[in-house]
């Protein structure tokens, strides 16, 4: 089965695709290779803890295996179903922590940025601190939508399906949230190059 069919939720022969409700090793491998990075980034973006993110990501893929037979392409596409599982796993994590975790992009940035000189690290850490302060001023919903958009790489329509709102509503929330961040960073005196 092609990745495009997987993303679109289109399955030519549902009976053979589900293999009597049991996920095959090849099918799991394909799903894992396609989505692991995005699911992990989304979770890191939300909880700011690499070790816990690895555990939660593993749990998400365990749930995918155990609940695969309940997936219905008529209800939603596969990505929406998968990220609903990831979102629920993050919610469960926060419940288990009994406290709010600070929102941070530090761990995500470290994955993508090349090794820097000490001077560059100091400048980047100063800029990151301003970003963390600005992000903390957003509400939970705004931070979640930003994480789904920029860490998980979901489209506005997919985020809308997950949250039960319109895609235009997601666009408005993103626009307003990014404006809030921009204003906070401007008033805080952060300089980004």
Short mmCIF file of N, CA and C in Angstrom, two decimals, residues 34-50 53-54 57 61 83 86 90 103-105 107-109 111-112 146-153:
data_model
loop_
_atom_site.label_atom_id
_atom_site.label_comp_id
_atom_site.label_asym_id
_atom_site.label_seq_id
_atom_site.Cartn_x
_atom_site.Cartn_y
_atom_site.Cartn_z
N UNK A 34 6.86 5.99 8.58
CA UNK A 34 6.22 7.18 8.04
C UNK A 34 5.93 8.22 9.12
N UNK A 35 5.51 7.79 10.29
CA UNK A 35 4.99 8.72 11.28
C UNK A 35 5.80 8.90 12.56
N UNK A 36 6.77 8.05 12.82
CA UNK A 36 7.47 8.14 14.11
C UNK A 36 8.03 9.54 14.37
N UNK A 37 8.75 10.07 13.42
CA UNK A 37 9.41 11.35 13.61
C UNK A 37 8.41 12.46 13.93
N UNK A 38 7.31 12.50 13.20
CA UNK A 38 6.31 13.55 13.42
C UNK A 38 5.61 13.39 14.77
N UNK A 39 5.30 12.16 15.14
CA UNK A 39 4.65 11.91 16.43
C UNK A 39 5.61 12.29 17.56
N UNK A 40 6.86 11.89 17.44
CA UNK A 40 7.85 12.21 18.47
C UNK A 40 8.03 13.72 18.61
N UNK A 41 8.14 14.43 17.48
CA UNK A 41 8.30 15.88 17.52
C UNK A 41 7.10 16.54 18.18
N UNK A 42 5.91 16.08 17.83
CA UNK A 42 4.69 16.65 18.43
C UNK A 42 4.73 16.47 19.96
N UNK A 43 5.06 15.27 20.39
CA UNK A 43 5.08 14.99 21.83
C UNK A 43 6.16 15.83 22.52
N UNK A 44 7.35 15.90 21.94
CA UNK A 44 8.42 16.73 22.51
C UNK A 44 7.98 18.19 22.60
N UNK A 45 7.36 18.66 21.56
CA UNK A 45 6.89 20.03 21.51
C UNK A 45 5.94 20.32 22.66
N UNK A 46 5.12 19.34 23.00
CA UNK A 46 4.11 19.54 24.04
C UNK A 46 4.66 19.36 25.45
N UNK A 47 5.60 18.42 25.65
CA UNK A 47 6.00 18.13 27.04
C UNK A 47 7.41 18.56 27.40
N UNK A 48 8.26 18.83 26.40
CA UNK A 48 9.63 19.28 26.65
C UNK A 48 10.42 18.32 27.53
N UNK A 49 10.37 17.06 27.20
CA UNK A 49 11.13 16.06 27.94
C UNK A 49 11.40 14.89 26.99
N UNK A 50 12.66 14.79 26.53
CA UNK A 50 13.02 13.76 25.55
C UNK A 50 12.73 12.34 26.03
N UNK A 53 9.08 11.72 26.27
CA UNK A 53 8.53 11.72 24.90
C UNK A 53 8.78 10.37 24.23
N UNK A 54 9.93 9.79 24.45
CA UNK A 54 10.22 8.47 23.89
C UNK A 54 9.26 7.43 24.44
N UNK A 57 5.77 8.13 23.04
CA UNK A 57 5.72 7.76 21.63
C UNK A 57 5.62 6.24 21.48
N UNK A 61 2.45 4.05 19.68
CA UNK A 61 2.53 2.99 18.67
C UNK A 61 2.00 1.65 19.19
N UNK A 83 -2.96 11.04 15.29
CA UNK A 83 -2.63 12.18 16.13
C UNK A 83 -3.66 12.40 17.24
N UNK A 86 -2.08 10.33 19.82
CA UNK A 86 -0.93 11.03 20.39
C UNK A 86 -1.38 12.16 21.31
N UNK A 90 -0.60 12.52 25.38
CA UNK A 90 -0.01 13.71 26.01
C UNK A 90 -0.92 14.19 27.15
N UNK A 103 5.95 24.92 28.48
CA UNK A 103 6.04 24.70 27.04
C UNK A 103 7.41 25.16 26.57
N UNK A 104 8.09 24.32 25.81
CA UNK A 104 9.43 24.67 25.37
C UNK A 104 9.73 24.06 24.02
N UNK A 105 10.49 24.80 23.22
CA UNK A 105 10.94 24.30 21.93
C UNK A 105 12.42 23.91 21.97
N UNK A 107 14.19 21.38 23.13
CA UNK A 107 14.59 20.04 22.70
C UNK A 107 14.41 19.86 21.20
N UNK A 108 13.38 20.47 20.61
CA UNK A 108 13.17 20.37 19.17
C UNK A 108 14.28 21.13 18.44
N UNK A 109 14.59 22.31 18.91
CA UNK A 109 15.62 23.11 18.24
C UNK A 109 16.96 22.40 18.27
N UNK A 111 17.54 19.32 18.03
CA UNK A 111 17.59 18.23 17.06
C UNK A 111 17.96 18.75 15.67
N UNK A 112 17.61 20.00 15.37
CA UNK A 112 17.78 20.51 14.03
C UNK A 112 18.98 21.43 13.85
N UNK A 146 -0.38 25.17 17.99
CA UNK A 146 0.95 25.48 17.43
C UNK A 146 1.80 24.20 17.36
N UNK A 147 1.72 23.36 18.39
CA UNK A 147 2.48 22.10 18.38
C UNK A 147 2.01 21.18 17.26
N UNK A 148 0.70 21.10 17.06
CA UNK A 148 0.19 20.24 15.99
C UNK A 148 0.61 20.76 14.62
N UNK A 149 0.61 22.06 14.46
CA UNK A 149 0.93 22.67 13.17
C UNK A 149 2.42 22.57 12.88
N UNK A 150 3.25 23.00 13.81
CA UNK A 150 4.68 23.14 13.52
C UNK A 150 5.53 21.96 13.94
N UNK A 151 5.14 21.20 14.93
CA UNK A 151 5.93 20.03 15.32
C UNK A 151 5.44 18.78 14.59
N UNK A 152 4.13 18.59 14.58
CA UNK A 152 3.58 17.39 13.94
C UNK A 152 3.40 17.58 12.44
N UNK A 153 3.38 18.84 11.98
CA UNK A 153 3.25 19.09 10.55
C UNK A 153 1.87 18.82 10.01
#
